[in-house]
Coordinates of C-alpha atoms and ligand atoms in Angstrom, one line a residue:
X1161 CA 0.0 0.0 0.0
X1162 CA 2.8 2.0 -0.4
X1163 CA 1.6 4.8 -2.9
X1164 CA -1.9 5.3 -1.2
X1165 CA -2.3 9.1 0.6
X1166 CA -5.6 10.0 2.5
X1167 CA -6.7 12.4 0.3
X1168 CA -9.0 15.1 1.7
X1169 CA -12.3 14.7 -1.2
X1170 CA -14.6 17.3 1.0
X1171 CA -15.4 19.5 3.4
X1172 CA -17.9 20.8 5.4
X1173 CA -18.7 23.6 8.5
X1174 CA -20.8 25.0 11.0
X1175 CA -20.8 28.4 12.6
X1176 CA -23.4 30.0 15.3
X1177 CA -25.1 32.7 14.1
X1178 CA -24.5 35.0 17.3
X1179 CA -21.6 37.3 16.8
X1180 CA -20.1 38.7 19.5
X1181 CA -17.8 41.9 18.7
X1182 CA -15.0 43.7 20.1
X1183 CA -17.4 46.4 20.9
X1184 CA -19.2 44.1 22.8
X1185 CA -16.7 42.5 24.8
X1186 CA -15.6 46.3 26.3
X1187 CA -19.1 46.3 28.0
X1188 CA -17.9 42.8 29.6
X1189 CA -14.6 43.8 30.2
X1190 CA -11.6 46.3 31.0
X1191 CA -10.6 46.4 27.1
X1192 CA -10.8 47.7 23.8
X1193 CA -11.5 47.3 19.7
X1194 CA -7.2 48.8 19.3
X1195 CA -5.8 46.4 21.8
X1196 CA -7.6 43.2 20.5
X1197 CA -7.5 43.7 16.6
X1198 CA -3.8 45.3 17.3
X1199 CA -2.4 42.4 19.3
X1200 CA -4.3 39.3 17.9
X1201 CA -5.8 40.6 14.7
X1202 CA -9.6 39.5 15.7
X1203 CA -12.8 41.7 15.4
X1204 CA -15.3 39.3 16.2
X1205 CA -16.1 35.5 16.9
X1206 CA -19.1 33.6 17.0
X1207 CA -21.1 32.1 19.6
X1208 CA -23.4 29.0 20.4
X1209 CA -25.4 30.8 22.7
X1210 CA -28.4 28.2 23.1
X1211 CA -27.2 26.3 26.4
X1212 CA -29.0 23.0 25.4
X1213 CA -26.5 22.7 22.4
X1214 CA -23.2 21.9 22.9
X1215 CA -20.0 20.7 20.6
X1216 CA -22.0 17.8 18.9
X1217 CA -24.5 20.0 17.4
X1218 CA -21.6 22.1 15.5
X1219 CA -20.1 19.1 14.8
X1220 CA -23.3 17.2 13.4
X1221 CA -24.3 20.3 11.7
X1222 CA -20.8 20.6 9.9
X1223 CA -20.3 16.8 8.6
X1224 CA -24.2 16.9 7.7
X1225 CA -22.9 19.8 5.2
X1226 CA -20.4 17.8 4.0
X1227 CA -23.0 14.7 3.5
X1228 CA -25.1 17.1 1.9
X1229 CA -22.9 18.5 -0.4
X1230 CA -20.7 15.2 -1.9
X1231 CA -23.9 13.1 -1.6
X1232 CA -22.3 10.7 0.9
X1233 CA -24.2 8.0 2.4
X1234 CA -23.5 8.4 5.9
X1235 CA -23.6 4.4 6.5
X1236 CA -20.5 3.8 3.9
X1237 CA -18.2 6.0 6.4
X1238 CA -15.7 3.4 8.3
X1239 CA -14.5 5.9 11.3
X1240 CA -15.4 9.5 12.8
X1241 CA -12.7 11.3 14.9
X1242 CA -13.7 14.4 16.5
X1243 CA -10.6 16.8 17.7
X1244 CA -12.0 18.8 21.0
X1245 CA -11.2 20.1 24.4
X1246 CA -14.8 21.0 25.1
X1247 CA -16.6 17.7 24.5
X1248 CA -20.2 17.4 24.9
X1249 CA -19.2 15.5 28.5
X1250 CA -16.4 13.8 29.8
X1251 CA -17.8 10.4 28.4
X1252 CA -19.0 8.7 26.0
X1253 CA -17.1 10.5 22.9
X1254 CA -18.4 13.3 21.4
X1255 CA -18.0 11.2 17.9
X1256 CA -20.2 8.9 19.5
X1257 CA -22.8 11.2 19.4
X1258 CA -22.1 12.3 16.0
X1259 CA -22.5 9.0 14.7
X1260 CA -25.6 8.6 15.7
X1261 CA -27.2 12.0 14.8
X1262 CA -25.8 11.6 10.7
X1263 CA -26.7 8.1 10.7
X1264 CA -23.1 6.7 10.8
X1265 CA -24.2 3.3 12.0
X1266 CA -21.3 1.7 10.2
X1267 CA -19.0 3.9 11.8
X1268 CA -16.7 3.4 15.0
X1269 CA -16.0 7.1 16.6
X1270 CA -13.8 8.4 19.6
X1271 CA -12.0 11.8 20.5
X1272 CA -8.9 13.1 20.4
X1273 CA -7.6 15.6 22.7
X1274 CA -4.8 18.5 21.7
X1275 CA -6.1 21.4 22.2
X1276 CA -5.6 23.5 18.9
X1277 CA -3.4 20.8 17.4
X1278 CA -6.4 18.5 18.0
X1279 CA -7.6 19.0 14.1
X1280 CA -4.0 18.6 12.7
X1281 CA -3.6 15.0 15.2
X1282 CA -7.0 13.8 14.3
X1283 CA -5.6 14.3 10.3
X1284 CA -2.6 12.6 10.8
X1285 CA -4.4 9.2 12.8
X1286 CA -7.6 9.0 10.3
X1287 CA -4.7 9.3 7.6
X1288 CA -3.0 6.0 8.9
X1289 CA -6.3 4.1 8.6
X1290 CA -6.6 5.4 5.2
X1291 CA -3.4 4.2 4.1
X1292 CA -2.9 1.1 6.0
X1293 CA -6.2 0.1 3.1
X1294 CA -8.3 -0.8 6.7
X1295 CA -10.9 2.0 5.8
X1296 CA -12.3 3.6 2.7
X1297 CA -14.4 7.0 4.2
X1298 CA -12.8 8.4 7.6
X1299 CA -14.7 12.0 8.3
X1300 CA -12.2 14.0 10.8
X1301 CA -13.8 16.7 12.7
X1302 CA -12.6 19.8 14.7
X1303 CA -15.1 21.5 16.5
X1304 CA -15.1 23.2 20.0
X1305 CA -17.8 25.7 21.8
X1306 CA -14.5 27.6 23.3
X1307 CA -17.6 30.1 24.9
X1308 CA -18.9 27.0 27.4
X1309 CA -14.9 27.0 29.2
X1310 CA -14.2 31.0 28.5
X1311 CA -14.1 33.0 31.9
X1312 CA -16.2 36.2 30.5
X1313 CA -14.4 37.8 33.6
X1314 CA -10.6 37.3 32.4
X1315 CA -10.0 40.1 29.9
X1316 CA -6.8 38.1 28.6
X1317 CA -8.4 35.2 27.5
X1318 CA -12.1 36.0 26.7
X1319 CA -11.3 38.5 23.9
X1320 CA -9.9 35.3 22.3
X1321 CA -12.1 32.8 21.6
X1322 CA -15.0 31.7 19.6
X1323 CA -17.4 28.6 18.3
X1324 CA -17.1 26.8 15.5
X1325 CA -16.8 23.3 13.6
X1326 CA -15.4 22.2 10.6
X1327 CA -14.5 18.8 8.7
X1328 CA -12.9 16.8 5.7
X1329 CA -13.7 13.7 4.4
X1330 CA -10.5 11.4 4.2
X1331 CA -10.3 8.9 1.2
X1332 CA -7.6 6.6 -0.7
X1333 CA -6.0 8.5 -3.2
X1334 CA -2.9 6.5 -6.0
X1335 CA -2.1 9.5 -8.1
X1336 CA 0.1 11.4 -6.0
X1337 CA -2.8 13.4 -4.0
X1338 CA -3.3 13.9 -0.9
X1339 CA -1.8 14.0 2.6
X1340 CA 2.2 13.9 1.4
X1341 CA 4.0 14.4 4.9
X1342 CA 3.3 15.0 8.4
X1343 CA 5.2 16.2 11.8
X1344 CA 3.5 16.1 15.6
X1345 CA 5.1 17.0 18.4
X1346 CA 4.3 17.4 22.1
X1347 CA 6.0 18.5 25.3
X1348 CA 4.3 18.4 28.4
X1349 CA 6.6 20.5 30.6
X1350 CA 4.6 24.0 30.4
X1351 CA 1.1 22.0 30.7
X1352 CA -0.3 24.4 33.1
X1353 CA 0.7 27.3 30.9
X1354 CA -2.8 26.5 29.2
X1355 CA -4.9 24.5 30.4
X1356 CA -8.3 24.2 32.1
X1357 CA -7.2 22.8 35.9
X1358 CA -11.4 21.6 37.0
X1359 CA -13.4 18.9 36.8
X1360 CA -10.7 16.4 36.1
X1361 CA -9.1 13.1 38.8
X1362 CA -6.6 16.1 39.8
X1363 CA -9.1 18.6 41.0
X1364 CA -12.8 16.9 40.5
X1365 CA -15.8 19.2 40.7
X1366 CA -16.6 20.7 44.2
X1367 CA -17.4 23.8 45.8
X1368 CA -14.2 25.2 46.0
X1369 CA -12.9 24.3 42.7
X1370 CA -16.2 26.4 41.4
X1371 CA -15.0 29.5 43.6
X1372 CA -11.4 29.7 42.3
X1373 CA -12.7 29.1 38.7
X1374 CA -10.8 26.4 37.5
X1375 CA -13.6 25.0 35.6
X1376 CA -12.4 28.0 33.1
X1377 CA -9.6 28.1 30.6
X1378 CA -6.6 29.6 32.0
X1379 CA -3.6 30.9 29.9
X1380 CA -0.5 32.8 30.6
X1381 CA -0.2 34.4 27.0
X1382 CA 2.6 35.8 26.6
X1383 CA 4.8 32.2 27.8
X1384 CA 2.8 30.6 25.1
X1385 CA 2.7 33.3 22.4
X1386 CA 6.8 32.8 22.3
X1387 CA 6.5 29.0 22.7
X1388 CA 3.9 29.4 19.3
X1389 CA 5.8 31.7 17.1
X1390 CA 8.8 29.2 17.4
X1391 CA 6.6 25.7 17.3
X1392 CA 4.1 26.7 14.1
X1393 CA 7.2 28.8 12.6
X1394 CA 9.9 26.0 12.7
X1395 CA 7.5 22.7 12.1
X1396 CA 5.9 24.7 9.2
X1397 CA 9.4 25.0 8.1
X1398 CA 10.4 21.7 8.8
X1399 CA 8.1 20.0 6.8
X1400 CA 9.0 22.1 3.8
X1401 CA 12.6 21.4 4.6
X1402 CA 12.1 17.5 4.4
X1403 CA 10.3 17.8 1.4
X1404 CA 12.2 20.5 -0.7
X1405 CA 9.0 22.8 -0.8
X1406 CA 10.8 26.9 -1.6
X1407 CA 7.7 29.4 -0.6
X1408 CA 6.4 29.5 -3.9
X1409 CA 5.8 25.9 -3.6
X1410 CA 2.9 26.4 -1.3
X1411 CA -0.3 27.7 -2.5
X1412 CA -1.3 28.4 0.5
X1413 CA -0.2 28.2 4.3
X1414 CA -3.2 26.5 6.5
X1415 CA -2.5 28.3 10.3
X1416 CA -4.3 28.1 13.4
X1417 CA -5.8 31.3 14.2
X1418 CA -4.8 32.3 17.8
X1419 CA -3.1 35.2 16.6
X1420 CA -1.9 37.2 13.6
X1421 CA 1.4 37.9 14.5
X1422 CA 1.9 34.1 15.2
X1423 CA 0.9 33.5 11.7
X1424 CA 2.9 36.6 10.2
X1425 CA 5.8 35.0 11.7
X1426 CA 5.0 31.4 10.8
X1427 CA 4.7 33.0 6.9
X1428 CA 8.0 35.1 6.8
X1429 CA 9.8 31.6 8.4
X1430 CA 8.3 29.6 5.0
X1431 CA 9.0 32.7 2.9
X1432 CA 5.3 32.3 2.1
X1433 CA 3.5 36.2 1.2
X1434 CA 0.7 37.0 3.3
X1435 CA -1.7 36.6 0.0
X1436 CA -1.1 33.1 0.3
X1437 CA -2.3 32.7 4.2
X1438 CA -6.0 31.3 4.7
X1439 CA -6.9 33.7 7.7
X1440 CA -10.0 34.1 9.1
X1441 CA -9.4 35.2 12.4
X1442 CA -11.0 38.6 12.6
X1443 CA -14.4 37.0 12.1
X1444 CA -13.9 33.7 14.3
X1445 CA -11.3 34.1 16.7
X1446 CA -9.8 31.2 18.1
X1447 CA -12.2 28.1 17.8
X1448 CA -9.4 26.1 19.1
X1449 CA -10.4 22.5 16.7
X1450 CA -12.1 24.0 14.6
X1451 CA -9.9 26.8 13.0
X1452 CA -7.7 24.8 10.1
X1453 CA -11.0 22.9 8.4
X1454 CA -13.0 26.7 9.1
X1455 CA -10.1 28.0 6.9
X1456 CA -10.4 24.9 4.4
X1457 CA -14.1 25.5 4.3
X1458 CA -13.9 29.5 3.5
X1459 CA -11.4 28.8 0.8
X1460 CA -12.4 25.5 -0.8
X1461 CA -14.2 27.3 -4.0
X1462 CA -10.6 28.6 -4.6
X1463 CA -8.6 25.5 -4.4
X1464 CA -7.5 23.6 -7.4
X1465 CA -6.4 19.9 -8.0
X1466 CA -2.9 19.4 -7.5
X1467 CA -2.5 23.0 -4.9
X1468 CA 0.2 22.4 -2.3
X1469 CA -1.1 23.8 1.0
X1470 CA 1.0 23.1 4.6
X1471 CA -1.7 23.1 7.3
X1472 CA 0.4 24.2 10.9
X1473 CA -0.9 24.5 14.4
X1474 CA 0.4 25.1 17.7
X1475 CA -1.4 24.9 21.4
X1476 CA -1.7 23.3 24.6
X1477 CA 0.1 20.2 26.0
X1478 CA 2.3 21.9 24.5
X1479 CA 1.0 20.4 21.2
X1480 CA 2.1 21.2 17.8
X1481 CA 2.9 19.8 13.9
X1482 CA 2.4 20.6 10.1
X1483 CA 1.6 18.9 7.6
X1484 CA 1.6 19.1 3.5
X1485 CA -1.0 18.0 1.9
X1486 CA -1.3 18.0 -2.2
X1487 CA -5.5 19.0 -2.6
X1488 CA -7.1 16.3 -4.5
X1489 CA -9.8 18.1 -6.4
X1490 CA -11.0 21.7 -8.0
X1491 CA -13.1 23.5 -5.3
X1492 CA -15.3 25.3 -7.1
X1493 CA -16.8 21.9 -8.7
X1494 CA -15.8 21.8 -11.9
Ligands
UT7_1800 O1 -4.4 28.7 20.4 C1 -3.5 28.1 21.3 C2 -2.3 28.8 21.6 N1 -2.6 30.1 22.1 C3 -1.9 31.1 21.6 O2 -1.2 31.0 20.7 C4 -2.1 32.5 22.2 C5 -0.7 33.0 22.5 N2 -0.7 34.3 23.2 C6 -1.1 35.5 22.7 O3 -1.6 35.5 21.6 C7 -0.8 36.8 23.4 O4 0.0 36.5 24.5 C8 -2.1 37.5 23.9 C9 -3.0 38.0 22.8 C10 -2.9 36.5 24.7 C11 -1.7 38.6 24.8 O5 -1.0 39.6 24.0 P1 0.4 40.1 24.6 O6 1.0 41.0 23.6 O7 1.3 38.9 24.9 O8 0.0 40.9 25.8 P2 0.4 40.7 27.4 O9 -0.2 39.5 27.9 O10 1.9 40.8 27.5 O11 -0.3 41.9 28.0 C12 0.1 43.3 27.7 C13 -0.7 44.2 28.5 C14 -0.9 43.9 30.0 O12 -1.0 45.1 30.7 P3 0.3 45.7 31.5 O13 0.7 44.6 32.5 O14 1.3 45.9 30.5 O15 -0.2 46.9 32.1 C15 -2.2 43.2 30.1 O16 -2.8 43.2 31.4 O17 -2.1 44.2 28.0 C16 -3.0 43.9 29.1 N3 -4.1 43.2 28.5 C17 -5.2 43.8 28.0 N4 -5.5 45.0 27.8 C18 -6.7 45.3 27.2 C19 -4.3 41.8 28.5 N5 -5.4 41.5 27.9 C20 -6.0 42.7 27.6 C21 -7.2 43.0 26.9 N6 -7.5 44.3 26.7 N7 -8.1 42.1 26.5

């Protein structure tokens, strides 16, 4: 099975319809429209504001897109993994879920955890079964509801995040399509430099964990900010490296959106022009999962067979990788 990639052969995504703006957040919080869109480059981000929904429903919503749209019978897909930190609940899965809402019956389905890496991980693992010739379909989802862990009171990390879900459909390709080359890497050793420290076996649910908020994402930003501009800027570069990829190689650079001058830096490292970055940060923010396939969904009508694009992400664990993947059809349908 040597020459099979997992090919990416669609996509699909979900967004909230509440937006909540900058403007918005300085009636919440000791901050302002300059300092957010100066120092991370977002304007706005959506929200799942409905309490009885939760991750699955993005994520549902988003591979029922992608159903829709390549006229995919849900029982032919072999394996669902769903990349999030803010699963529905602890257990079962959130794919577990998802399987049952599309109507995956076929499927087996589980979670991976890694933060904003997750989507890239999840790629990487549904790519093995791809290539090992074990499945045919794999549907990899990121998706996160960032709002239901975001402490509205913390003006450093609430201007941040946002909702979303996005996925790809992963199939065999033997014409040279497809995923090419991968690198992960983790290093535990700053873990508490993001993190969310409640409800787990180290501090389980009680009253006190509720009065020192740890059921609430906690980041120290500027300890990971320098740990991100090195990790997405030298894996990015890496995997170009390995592969003899120059910048105008690449079509287009795939980043996680936590920040614009993260990205800006991960471009000039692949000597990559900014015209050539999928960013939609100022409408999104940081949807953690869900940012890459967002991007791949926003862009798809402009991608063409045979389009070199290196997907990178960085986030927390520490978690991070890249990966080059050669897109296996024209977007715009034709
Ligand atoms: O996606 C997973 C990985 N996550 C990331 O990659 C995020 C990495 N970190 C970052 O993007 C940046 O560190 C932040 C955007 C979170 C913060 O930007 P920064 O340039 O590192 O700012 P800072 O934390 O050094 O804070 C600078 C100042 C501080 O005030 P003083 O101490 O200089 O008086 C903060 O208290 O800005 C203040 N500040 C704010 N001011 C207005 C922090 N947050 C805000 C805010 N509005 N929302």
């Amino acid at each position: 099975m040597d020459n099979v990639r997992a090919a990416i052969t669609a996509v699909g995504h979900y967004l909230p319809e509440d937006i909540l703006t900058n403007a918005d957040l300085e009636k919440m919080v000791d901050t302002s429209d300059e300092w957010i869109l100066s120092r991370t480059g977002i304007r706005e981000r959506r929200i799942l504001k409905d309490p009885t929904k939760a991750t699955s429903f993005m994520a549902t919503n988003a591979a029922l897109e992608l159903i829709q749209k390549r006229g995919l019978n849900p029982e032919e897909i072999d394996l669902i993994i769903v990349a999030t930190v803010t699963p529905d609940m602890f257990f079962p899965a959130t794919g577990c879920i998802v399987a049952a809402q599309i109507g995956a019956t076929n499927a087996w389905a589980y979670d991976i955890s890694a933060a904003c890496s997750g989507f890239l991980f999840a790629l990487s693992t549904g790519a093995r079964f791809i290539e090992s010739g074990k499945h045919k379909k794999v549907l990899v989802i990121g998706a996160d509801k960032m709002s239901s862990i975001v402490d509205y009171t913390d003006r450093t990390t609430c201007v941040l995040f946002g909702d979303g879900a996005g996925c790809v459909l992963l199939e065999a390709d033997s014409e040279g399509y497809g995923i090419q080359d991968s690198i992960e890497h983790s290093d535990g050793s700053m873990w508490d430099a993001l993190c969310m420290l409640g409800g787990g076996s180290l501090h389980p649910p009680s009253p006190i964990t509720l009065e020192k908020r740890l059921h609430h994402l906690h980041q120290e930003g500027p300890p990971v900010f320098k740990a991100a501009v090195k990790g997405m800027a030298d894996v990015a570069a890496d995997v170009m490296e390995r592969n003899n990829l120059t910048g105008d190689d690449v079509r287009f650079l795939v980043p996680h959106q936590a920040n614009l001058r993260i990205i800006d830096a991960t471009a000039r490292r692949m000597g990559v022009t900014m015209d050539k970055v999928m960013l939609n940060i100022e409408r999104y923010g940081n949807t953690t999962a869900g940012t890459i396939p967002l991007c791949l969904a926003d862009w798809e009508s402009k991608l063409r067979k045979g389009d070199n694009l290196v997907l990178a992400a960085f986030g927390g664990g520490f978690t991070w990788g890249a990966s080059w993947v050669k897109w296996a059809y024209d977007g715009d349908g034709n």
